[in-house]
Amino acid sequence: MTLLVKSSYSHRFLSSSTPAMSVCSSFCPQLPSYFRQKPINSLPTKPLFPLSFKVFSSQATGVSAKDELPGRIGFLGMGIMGTPMAQNLLKAGCDVTVWNRTKSKCDPLISLGAKYQPSPDEVAASCDVTFAMLADPESAMDVACGKHGAASGMGPGKGYVDVSTVDGDTSKLINGHIKATGASFLEAPVSGSKKPAEDGQLIFLAAGDKSLYNTVAPLLDIMGKSRFYLGDVGNGAAMKLVVNMIMGSMMATFSEGLLHSEKVGLDPNVLVEVVSQGAISAPMYSLKGPSMIESLYPTAFPLKHQQKDLRLALGLAESVSQSTPIAAAANELYKVAKSHGLSDEDFSAVIEALKAKK
Ligand SMILES: NC(=O)C1=CN([C@@H]2O[C@H](COP(=O)(O)OP(=O)(O)OC[C@H]3O[C@@H](n4cnc5c(N)ncnc54)[C@H](OP(=O)(O)O)[C@@H]3O)[C@@H](O)[C@H]2O)C=CC1
Ligand SMILES: O=CCCC(=O)O
């Protein structure tokens, strides 16, 4: 497994002497100024910090300045995540072509300079690498392999990177269709929500064609703060599902705790503060707790997607006879929340499923 990390509080890579920076700026000429201001050979030769991280380097990625750089980048799916991800590529000066089922969601990107094509196959045909950020296994399959799907526009020398959260079987099916055209495939689901997507701080969980991983590494580093290469197709999907299974259960039990504290006469705001200072502290609790107490659920991660991920994680667990009673109970709670019409609210709205109905 390979892990690469960039500084979490700025987009400056930890070592400014890396040849990969010159590679990156060569195909994204408008990269932020800190990549471009100084000639590479005048930049400091030592890492800025003692490194417990591996820095982004051409040696690690295998990218050289001349080969395989994706000049034209396609992006399919302009939802909560796809929009800021594509925006960050555009802001970095990349040549981006977008498509979305609901065309109007492409308009903000087009006004930022993105090109538009009316179907996934036309995006894929006009681009070197095409990213897809779609709702679920069905839409990921349809956009990749259906009528006018991206696979129809793929061919040798091209790459398809699916960053949607799907199950491994779906990812393997898409891999098969894409590979049959002679193109390369990478699954790269992300950890991190709307704000990390806006800030270029996502965590990529990549698996599949290693040379495509190397080729798109500079693009992943524009959109994210770290990336893991996990081997064969299916491993990225599995890692993502396990992480979101944990997250869904955490949010469900946190919801119980908030309501429990109120019922016994405690101030739930104080509970959030206590939790934040102890061993069970998690950024998610401090971030979502205050709005949950106000019964506000501004959508960053739609509840319907969290329930989809729990469903897929439970299927994965069943396929290897792994017992997951906590996640199964959490999944039931999200299903109840969906039945209350909360699908498009943030997943923290799961707390509503625990509130007694009068
Ligand atoms: N939001 C988050 O915090 C995170 C989400 N994810 C995952 O990323 C993926 C996208 O999430 P997010 O952006 O939040 O979701 P959204 O619901 O905001 O966007 C979903 C996208 O999928 C498209 N879509 C849905 N159904 C179809 C279909 N049948 N055919 C074609 N396109 C379709 C939508 O198009 P249209 O606009 O036309 O509806 C939209 O572009 C999901 O797999 C999610 O689990 C991963 C990490 C974090
Ligand atoms: O899939 C959604 C993940 C959301 C997050 O990691 O904060």
GROMACS .gro file of C-alpha atoms and ligand atoms in nm:
model
  413
    1MET     CA    1   0.000   0.000   0.000
    2THR     CA    2   0.121   0.350  -0.075
    3LEU     CA    3   0.009   0.652   0.125
    4LEU     CA    4   0.087   1.009   0.032
    5VAL     CA    5  -0.013   1.315   0.231
    6LYS     CA    6  -0.003   1.689   0.173
    7SER     CA    7  -0.013   1.958   0.440
    8SER     CA    8  -0.363   1.979   0.584
    9TYR     CA    9  -0.356   2.353   0.644
   10SER     CA   10  -0.227   2.467   0.311
   11HIS     CA   11  -0.204   2.325  -0.038
   12ARG     CA   12   0.174   2.345  -0.027
   13PHE     CA   13   0.325   2.001  -0.063
   14LEU     CA   14   0.555   1.916   0.221
   15SER     CA   15   0.865   1.904   0.011
   16SER     CA   16   0.894   2.189  -0.233
   17SER     CA   17   1.184   2.028  -0.413
   18THR     CA   18   0.984   1.753  -0.574
   19PRO     CA   19   1.011   1.716  -0.949
   20ALA     CA   20   0.643   1.622  -0.949
   21MET     CA   21   0.556   1.985  -0.885
   22SER     CA   22   0.704   2.087  -1.212
   23VAL     CA   23   0.515   1.800  -1.375
   24CYS     CA   24   0.191   1.915  -1.217
   25SER     CA   25   0.233   2.276  -1.320
   26SER     CA   26   0.319   2.172  -1.674
   27PHE     CA   27  -0.029   2.041  -1.748
   28CYS     CA   28  -0.219   2.275  -1.516
   29PRO     CA   29  -0.051   2.603  -1.607
   30GLN     CA   30  -0.272   2.809  -1.378
   31LEU     CA   31  -0.175   2.614  -1.066
   32PRO     CA   32  -0.177   2.825  -0.748
   33SER     CA   33   0.115   3.065  -0.742
   34TYR     CA   34   0.306   2.879  -0.475
   35PHE     CA   35   0.369   2.608  -0.731
   36ARG     CA   36   0.494   2.848  -0.991
   37GLN     CA   37   0.653   3.156  -0.843
   38LYS     CA   38   1.006   3.022  -0.813
   39PRO     CA   39   1.207   2.815  -1.055
   40ILE     CA   40   1.217   2.464  -0.918
   41ASN     CA   41   1.593   2.470  -0.866
   42SER     CA   42   1.568   2.778  -0.641
   43LEU     CA   43   1.320   2.616  -0.404
   44PRO     CA   44   1.443   2.477  -0.072
   45THR     CA   45   1.587   2.130  -0.106
   46LYS     CA   46   1.478   2.006   0.236
   47PRO     CA   47   1.126   1.921   0.347
   48LEU     CA   48   0.957   2.207   0.535
   49PHE     CA   49   0.879   1.983   0.831
   50PRO     CA   50   1.031   1.669   0.980
   51LEU     CA   51   0.840   1.414   0.781
   52SER     CA   52   0.625   1.152   0.938
   53PHE     CA   53   0.448   1.164   0.601
   54LYS     CA   54   0.566   1.051   0.264
   55VAL     CA   55   0.586   1.346   0.032
   56PHE     CA   56   0.437   1.361  -0.313
   57SER     CA   57   0.724   1.282  -0.545
   58SER     CA   58   0.778   1.165  -0.898
   59GLN     CA   59   0.976   0.874  -0.761
   60ALA     CA   60   0.677   0.759  -0.556
   61THR     CA   61   0.426   0.810  -0.833
   62GLY     CA   62   0.641   0.698  -1.123
   63VAL     CA   63   0.530   1.003  -1.321
   64SER     CA   64   0.786   1.171  -1.539
   65ALA     CA   65   0.746   1.511  -1.694
   66LYS     CA   66   0.692   1.378  -2.042
   67ASP     CA   67   0.468   1.075  -2.021
   68GLU     CA   68   0.100   1.005  -1.975
   69LEU     CA   69  -0.014   1.338  -1.837
   70PRO     CA   70  -0.390   1.379  -1.870
   71GLY     CA   71  -0.425   1.708  -2.056
   72ARG     CA   72  -0.804   1.699  -2.094
   73ILE     CA   73  -1.004   1.597  -1.791
   74GLY     CA   74  -1.367   1.489  -1.794
   75PHE     CA   75  -1.595   1.507  -1.490
   76LEU     CA   76  -1.933   1.329  -1.474
   77GLY     CA   77  -2.172   1.410  -1.188
   78MET     CA   78  -2.211   1.763  -1.055
   79GLY     CA   79  -2.366   1.684  -0.718
   80ILE     CA   80  -2.258   1.799  -0.372
   81MET     CA   81  -1.915   1.640  -0.417
   82GLY     CA   82  -1.855   1.646  -0.791
   83THR     CA   83  -1.910   2.022  -0.821
   84PRO     CA   84  -1.638   2.136  -0.578
   85MET     CA   85  -1.398   1.865  -0.697
   86ALA     CA   86  -1.431   1.977  -1.058
   87GLN     CA   87  -1.409   2.338  -0.944
   88ASN     CA   88  -1.076   2.273  -0.776
   89LEU     CA   89  -0.939   2.119  -1.097
   90LEU     CA   90  -1.057   2.424  -1.289
   91LYS     CA   91  -0.914   2.665  -1.034
   92ALA     CA   92  -0.582   2.484  -1.070
   93GLY     CA   93  -0.591   2.564  -1.439
   94CYS     CA   94  -0.685   2.221  -1.571
   95ASP     CA   95  -0.880   2.174  -1.894
   96VAL     CA   96  -1.208   2.030  -1.762
   97THR     CA   97  -1.516   1.906  -1.950
   98VAL     CA   98  -1.828   1.844  -1.742
   99TRP     CA   99  -2.154   1.655  -1.775
  100ASN     CA  100  -2.448   1.605  -1.540
  101ARG     CA  101  -2.785   1.435  -1.586
  102THR     CA  102  -2.948   1.763  -1.481
  103LYS     CA  103  -2.767   1.997  -1.714
  104SER     CA  104  -2.832   2.316  -1.514
  105LYS     CA  105  -2.592   2.195  -1.242
  106CYS     CA  106  -2.310   2.230  -1.496
  107ASP     CA  107  -2.376   2.602  -1.541
  108PRO     CA  108  -2.163   2.727  -1.247
  109LEU     CA  109  -1.871   2.519  -1.378
  110ILE     CA  110  -1.920   2.642  -1.733
  111SER     CA  111  -1.910   3.000  -1.609
  112LEU     CA  112  -1.578   2.918  -1.441
  113GLY     CA  113  -1.440   2.803  -1.776
  114ALA     CA  114  -1.538   2.437  -1.801
  115LYS     CA  115  -1.631   2.285  -2.134
  116TYR     CA  116  -1.956   2.090  -2.165
  117GLN     CA  117  -2.054   1.775  -2.353
  118PRO     CA  118  -2.412   1.647  -2.367
  119SER     CA  119  -2.341   1.281  -2.278
  120PRO     CA  120  -2.089   1.073  -2.082
  121ASP     CA  121  -1.957   0.904  -2.399
  122GLU     CA  122  -1.890   1.241  -2.558
  123VAL     CA  123  -1.703   1.355  -2.247
  124ALA     CA  124  -1.494   1.037  -2.246
  125ALA     CA  125  -1.426   1.064  -2.620
  126SER     CA  126  -1.299   1.421  -2.583
  127CYS     CA  127  -1.087   1.367  -2.271
  128ASP     CA  128  -0.774   1.174  -2.167
  129VAL     CA  129  -0.903   1.093  -1.819
  130THR     CA  130  -1.264   1.099  -1.703
  131PHE     CA  131  -1.372   1.113  -1.338
  132ALA     CA  132  -1.720   1.007  -1.224
  133MET     CA  133  -1.886   1.109  -0.895
  134LEU     CA  134  -2.231   0.950  -0.895
  135ALA     CA  135  -2.496   0.872  -0.639
  136ASP     CA  136  -2.496   0.493  -0.611
  137PRO     CA  137  -2.414   0.163  -0.784
  138GLU     CA  138  -2.705   0.194  -1.028
  139SER     CA  139  -2.614   0.543  -1.150
  140ALA     CA  140  -2.241   0.463  -1.155
  141MET     CA  141  -2.313   0.160  -1.377
  142ASP     CA  142  -2.553   0.348  -1.601
  143VAL     CA  143  -2.324   0.646  -1.657
  144ALA     CA  144  -2.022   0.422  -1.720
  145CYS     CA  145  -2.177   0.134  -1.915
  146GLY     CA  146  -2.532   0.225  -2.019
  147LYS     CA  147  -2.656   0.380  -2.343
  148HIS     CA  148  -2.430   0.677  -2.420
  149GLY     CA  149  -2.224   0.568  -2.119
  150ALA     CA  150  -1.861   0.668  -2.082
  151ALA     CA  151  -1.735   0.325  -2.194
  152SER     CA  152  -1.862   0.400  -2.547
  153GLY     CA  153  -1.620   0.692  -2.565
  154MET     CA  154  -1.322   0.515  -2.406
  155GLY     CA  155  -1.031   0.348  -2.580
  156PRO     CA  156  -0.660   0.273  -2.552
  157GLY     CA  157  -0.460   0.547  -2.382
  158LYS     CA  158  -0.761   0.680  -2.191
  159GLY     CA  159  -0.848   0.639  -1.823
  160TYR     CA  160  -1.169   0.622  -1.619
  161VAL     CA  161  -1.159   0.706  -1.248
  162ASP     CA  162  -1.475   0.630  -1.053
  163VAL     CA  163  -1.477   0.825  -0.727
  164SER     CA  164  -1.838   0.734  -0.636
  165THR     CA  165  -1.909   0.516  -0.333
  166VAL     CA  166  -2.020   0.179  -0.470
  167ASP     CA  167  -1.976  -0.186  -0.377
  168GLY     CA  168  -1.680  -0.387  -0.507
  169ASP     CA  169  -1.893  -0.598  -0.742
  170THR     CA  170  -2.022  -0.287  -0.920
  171SER     CA  171  -1.672  -0.147  -0.940
  172LYS     CA  172  -1.545  -0.473  -1.091
  173LEU     CA  173  -1.825  -0.470  -1.350
  174ILE     CA  174  -1.740  -0.115  -1.452
  175ASN     CA  175  -1.372  -0.210  -1.459
  176GLY     CA  176  -1.457  -0.494  -1.700
  177HIS     CA  177  -1.650  -0.267  -1.938
  178ILE     CA  178  -1.382   0.002  -1.938
  179LYS     CA  179  -1.095  -0.245  -1.977
  180ALA     CA  180  -1.272  -0.411  -2.271
  181THR     CA  181  -1.228  -0.085  -2.465
  182GLY     CA  182  -0.852  -0.091  -2.407
  183ALA     CA  183  -0.869   0.192  -2.151
  184SER     CA  184  -0.749   0.186  -1.788
  185PHE     CA  185  -0.964   0.189  -1.475
  186LEU     CA  186  -0.920   0.313  -1.121
  187GLU     CA  187  -1.172   0.318  -0.838
  188ALA     CA  188  -1.098   0.601  -0.597
  189PRO     CA  189  -1.385   0.667  -0.353
  190VAL     CA  190  -1.325   0.949  -0.110
  191SER     CA  191  -1.339   1.006   0.262
  192GLY     CA  192  -1.434   1.362   0.353
  193SER     CA  193  -1.750   1.554   0.284
  194LYS     CA  194  -1.865   1.879   0.120
  195LYS     CA  195  -1.622   2.112   0.303
  196PRO     CA  196  -1.312   1.895   0.253
  197ALA     CA  197  -1.414   1.867  -0.114
  198GLU     CA  198  -1.430   2.247  -0.136
  199ASP     CA  199  -1.097   2.281   0.044
  200GLY     CA  200  -0.913   2.015  -0.158
  201GLN     CA  201  -0.876   1.802   0.154
  202LEU     CA  202  -1.031   1.472   0.050
  203ILE     CA  203  -0.876   1.131   0.119
  204PHE     CA  204  -0.865   0.906  -0.188
  205LEU     CA  205  -0.896   0.528  -0.144
  206ALA     CA  206  -0.766   0.411  -0.479
  207ALA     CA  207  -0.738   0.067  -0.632
  208GLY     CA  208  -0.698  -0.071  -0.982
  209ASP     CA  209  -0.461   0.019  -1.262
  210LYS     CA  210  -0.140   0.138  -1.096
  211SER     CA  211  -0.016   0.328  -1.399
  212LEU     CA  212  -0.343   0.523  -1.415
  213TYR     CA  213  -0.306   0.591  -1.042
  214ASN     CA  214   0.038   0.733  -1.111
  215THR     CA  215  -0.090   0.938  -1.402
  216VAL     CA  216  -0.376   1.097  -1.208
  217ALA     CA  217  -0.183   1.139  -0.882
  218PRO     CA  218  -0.123   1.513  -0.944
  219LEU     CA  219  -0.498   1.556  -0.999
  220LEU     CA  220  -0.584   1.363  -0.683
  221ASP     CA  221  -0.341   1.591  -0.500
  222ILE     CA  222  -0.529   1.898  -0.623
  223MET     CA  223  -0.858   1.758  -0.492
  224GLY     CA  224  -0.731   1.584  -0.181
  225LYS     CA  225  -0.491   1.588   0.111
  226SER     CA  226  -0.390   1.224   0.095
  227ARG     CA  227  -0.425   0.913  -0.113
  228PHE     CA  228  -0.393   0.543  -0.050
  229TYR     CA  229  -0.322   0.287  -0.321
  230LEU     CA  230  -0.487  -0.035  -0.205
  231GLY     CA  231  -0.422  -0.283  -0.486
  232ASP     CA  232  -0.688  -0.468  -0.683
  233VAL     CA  233  -1.023  -0.319  -0.785
  234GLY     CA  234  -1.267  -0.377  -0.501
  235ASN     CA  235  -1.025  -0.291  -0.222
  236GLY     CA  236  -1.093   0.083  -0.248
  237ALA     CA  237  -1.467   0.022  -0.241
  238ALA     CA  238  -1.431  -0.214   0.055
  239MET     CA  239  -1.218   0.033   0.254
  240LYS     CA  240  -1.469   0.311   0.187
  241LEU     CA  241  -1.764   0.093   0.295
  242VAL     CA  242  -1.595  -0.015   0.617
  243VAL     CA  243  -1.512   0.348   0.702
  244ASN     CA  244  -1.869   0.461   0.635
  245MET     CA  245  -2.010   0.166   0.827
  246ILE     CA  246  -1.818   0.290   1.130
  247MET     CA  247  -1.928   0.648   1.066
  248GLY     CA  248  -2.297   0.557   1.032
  249SER     CA  249  -2.291   0.364   1.360
  250MET     CA  250  -2.106   0.647   1.535
  251MET     CA  251  -2.365   0.901   1.424
  252ALA     CA  252  -2.651   0.674   1.536
  253THR     CA  253  -2.511   0.621   1.884
  254PHE     CA  254  -2.420   0.991   1.914
  255SER     CA  255  -2.785   1.071   1.836
  256GLU     CA  256  -2.897   0.840   2.116
  257GLY     CA  257  -2.653   1.007   2.354
  258LEU     CA  258  -2.773   1.359   2.272
  259LEU     CA  259  -3.138   1.269   2.331
  260HIS     CA  260  -3.055   1.061   2.638
  261SER     CA  261  -2.862   1.349   2.796
  262GLU     CA  262  -3.157   1.585   2.745
  263LYS     CA  263  -3.407   1.335   2.890
  264VAL     CA  264  -3.207   1.306   3.213
  265GLY     CA  265  -3.188   1.684   3.248
  266LEU     CA  266  -2.839   1.747   3.110
  267ASP     CA  267  -2.746   2.017   2.863
  268PRO     CA  268  -2.656   1.837   2.538
  269ASN     CA  269  -2.425   2.127   2.447
  270VAL     CA  270  -2.220   2.038   2.752
  271LEU     CA  271  -2.221   1.672   2.646
  272VAL     CA  272  -2.074   1.776   2.308
  273GLU     CA  273  -1.803   1.973   2.488
  274VAL     CA  274  -1.724   1.686   2.726
  275VAL     CA  275  -1.705   1.439   2.438
  276SER     CA  276  -1.478   1.673   2.245
  277GLN     CA  277  -1.220   1.670   2.524
  278GLY     CA  278  -1.206   1.295   2.581
  279ALA     CA  279  -1.090   0.979   2.416
  280ILE     CA  280  -1.404   0.945   2.204
  281SER     CA  281  -1.361   1.290   2.053
  282ALA     CA  282  -1.426   1.300   1.679
  283PRO     CA  283  -1.444   1.608   1.454
  284MET     CA  284  -1.785   1.486   1.335
  285TYR     CA  285  -1.939   1.525   1.683
  286SER     CA  286  -1.814   1.881   1.732
  287LEU     CA  287  -1.914   1.973   1.378
  288LYS     CA  288  -2.263   1.824   1.370
  289GLY     CA  289  -2.360   1.822   1.741
  290PRO     CA  290  -2.457   2.191   1.778
  291SER     CA  291  -2.685   2.190   1.473
  292MET     CA  292  -2.838   1.856   1.571
  293ILE     CA  293  -2.932   2.008   1.907
  294GLU     CA  294  -3.111   2.284   1.711
  295SER     CA  295  -3.280   2.019   1.490
  296LEU     CA  296  -3.100   2.163   1.187
  297TYR     CA  297  -2.951   1.934   0.924
  298PRO     CA  298  -2.788   2.135   0.642
  299THR     CA  299  -2.695   1.871   0.389
  300ALA     CA  300  -2.329   1.784   0.346
  301PHE     CA  301  -2.368   1.405   0.325
  302PRO     CA  302  -2.725   1.308   0.230
  303LEU     CA  303  -2.887   1.059   0.466
  304LYS     CA  304  -2.995   0.840   0.173
  305HIS     CA  305  -2.628   0.793   0.078
  306GLN     CA  306  -2.530   0.699   0.436
  307GLN     CA  307  -2.806   0.436   0.439
  308LYS     CA  308  -2.689   0.311   0.097
  309ASP     CA  309  -2.336   0.275   0.235
  310LEU     CA  310  -2.456   0.085   0.542
  311ARG     CA  311  -2.660  -0.144   0.317
  312LEU     CA  312  -2.359  -0.211   0.096
  313ALA     CA  313  -2.127  -0.257   0.395
  314LEU     CA  314  -2.366  -0.509   0.548
  315GLY     CA  315  -2.373  -0.699   0.218
  316LEU     CA  316  -1.995  -0.703   0.213
  317ALA     CA  317  -1.985  -0.826   0.574
  318GLU     CA  318  -2.235  -1.100   0.496
  319SER     CA  319  -2.028  -1.215   0.198
  320VAL     CA  320  -1.743  -1.299   0.437
  321SER     CA  321  -1.964  -1.415   0.728
  322GLN     CA  322  -1.860  -1.121   0.944
  323SER     CA  323  -2.104  -1.039   1.223
  324THR     CA  324  -2.202  -0.667   1.230
  325PRO     CA  325  -2.494  -0.630   1.475
  326ILE     CA  326  -2.424  -0.265   1.561
  327ALA     CA  327  -2.411  -0.156   1.197
  328ALA     CA  328  -2.725  -0.360   1.124
  329ALA     CA  329  -2.912  -0.176   1.401
  330ALA     CA  330  -2.784   0.159   1.276
  331ASN     CA  331  -2.898   0.072   0.923
  332GLU     CA  332  -3.252   0.012   1.055
  333LEU     CA  333  -3.249   0.357   1.212
  334TYR     CA  334  -3.148   0.523   0.884
  335LYS     CA  335  -3.424   0.329   0.709
  336VAL     CA  336  -3.676   0.469   0.959
  337ALA     CA  337  -3.536   0.819   0.900
  338LYS     CA  338  -3.580   0.771   0.524
  339SER     CA  339  -3.940   0.664   0.580
  340HIS     CA  340  -3.991   0.996   0.763
  341GLY     CA  341  -3.893   1.183   0.446
  342LEU     CA  342  -3.539   1.268   0.559
  343SER     CA  343  -3.348   1.115   0.264
  344ASP     CA  344  -3.212   1.443   0.133
  345GLU     CA  345  -3.131   1.593   0.474
  346ASP     CA  346  -2.785   1.555   0.617
  347PHE     CA  347  -2.722   1.209   0.764
  348SER     CA  348  -2.718   1.368   1.112
  349ALA     CA  349  -3.098   1.391   1.072
  350VAL     CA  350  -3.100   1.024   1.175
  351ILE     CA  351  -3.156   1.162   1.527
  352GLU     CA  352  -3.513   1.246   1.420
  353ALA     CA  353  -3.587   0.874   1.391
  354LEU     CA  354  -3.527   0.845   1.766
  355LYS     CA  355  -3.761   1.124   1.869
  356ALA     CA  356  -4.088   0.996   2.011
  357LYS     CA  357  -4.384   1.087   1.792
  358LYS     CA  358  -4.676   1.251   1.976
  359LIG     N1  359  -2.171   1.418   0.020
  359LIG     C1  360  -2.072   1.361   0.084
  359LIG     O1  361  -2.034   1.403   0.195
  359LIG     C2  362  -1.999   1.244   0.027
  359LIG     C3  363  -2.053   1.163  -0.070
  359LIG     N2  364  -1.982   1.055  -0.116
  359LIG     C4  365  -2.035   0.970  -0.220
  359LIG     O2  366  -2.015   1.039  -0.341
  359LIG     C5  367  -2.122   1.012  -0.431
  359LIG     C6  368  -2.190   1.142  -0.469
  359LIG     O3  369  -2.235   1.204  -0.352
  359LIG     P1  370  -2.300   1.349  -0.350
  359LIG     O4  371  -2.230   1.438  -0.444
  359LIG     O5  372  -2.311   1.386  -0.208
  359LIG     O6  373  -2.444   1.313  -0.406
  359LIG     P2  374  -2.553   1.403  -0.479
  359LIG     O7  375  -2.681   1.334  -0.450
  359LIG     O8  376  -2.539   1.546  -0.445
  359LIG     O9  377  -2.514   1.386  -0.633
  359LIG     C7  378  -2.540   1.267  -0.699
  359LIG     C8  379  -2.498   1.278  -0.844
  359LIG    O10  380  -2.536   1.158  -0.911
  359LIG     C9  381  -2.618   1.192  -1.023
  359LIG     N3  382  -2.715   1.088  -1.048
  359LIG    C10  383  -2.800   1.030  -0.961
  359LIG     N4  384  -2.872   0.933  -1.023
  359LIG    C11  385  -2.833   0.932  -1.152
  359LIG    C12  386  -2.870   0.855  -1.264
  359LIG     N5  387  -2.963   0.757  -1.256
  359LIG     N6  388  -2.810   0.881  -1.382
  359LIG    C13  389  -2.716   0.978  -1.391
  359LIG     N7  390  -2.676   1.054  -1.288
  359LIG    C14  391  -2.734   1.032  -1.170
  359LIG    C15  392  -2.684   1.322  -0.986
  359LIG    O11  393  -2.733   1.387  -1.100
  359LIG     P3  394  -2.857   1.491  -1.089
  359LIG    O12  395  -2.796   1.621  -1.047
  359LIG    O13  396  -2.915   1.493  -1.225
  359LIG    O14  397  -2.951   1.435  -0.987
  359LIG    C16  398  -2.568   1.393  -0.918
  359LIG    O15  399  -2.479   1.444  -1.014
  359LIG    C17  400  -2.212   0.912  -0.360
  359LIG    O16  401  -2.174   0.783  -0.397
  359LIG    C18  402  -2.181   0.938  -0.212
  359LIG    O17  403  -2.206   0.824  -0.134
  359LIG    C19  404  -1.854   1.028  -0.072
  359LIG    C20  405  -1.797   1.106   0.023
  359LIG    C21  406  -1.866   1.216   0.084
  360LIG     O1  407  -1.917   0.923   0.228
  360LIG     C1  408  -1.921   1.025   0.299
  360LIG     C2  409  -1.818   1.052   0.396
  360LIG     C3  410  -1.836   1.178   0.469
  360LIG     C4  411  -1.713   1.205   0.550
  360LIG     O2  412  -1.613   1.133   0.539
  360LIG     O3  413  -1.718   1.305   0.626
   0.00000   0.00000   0.00000
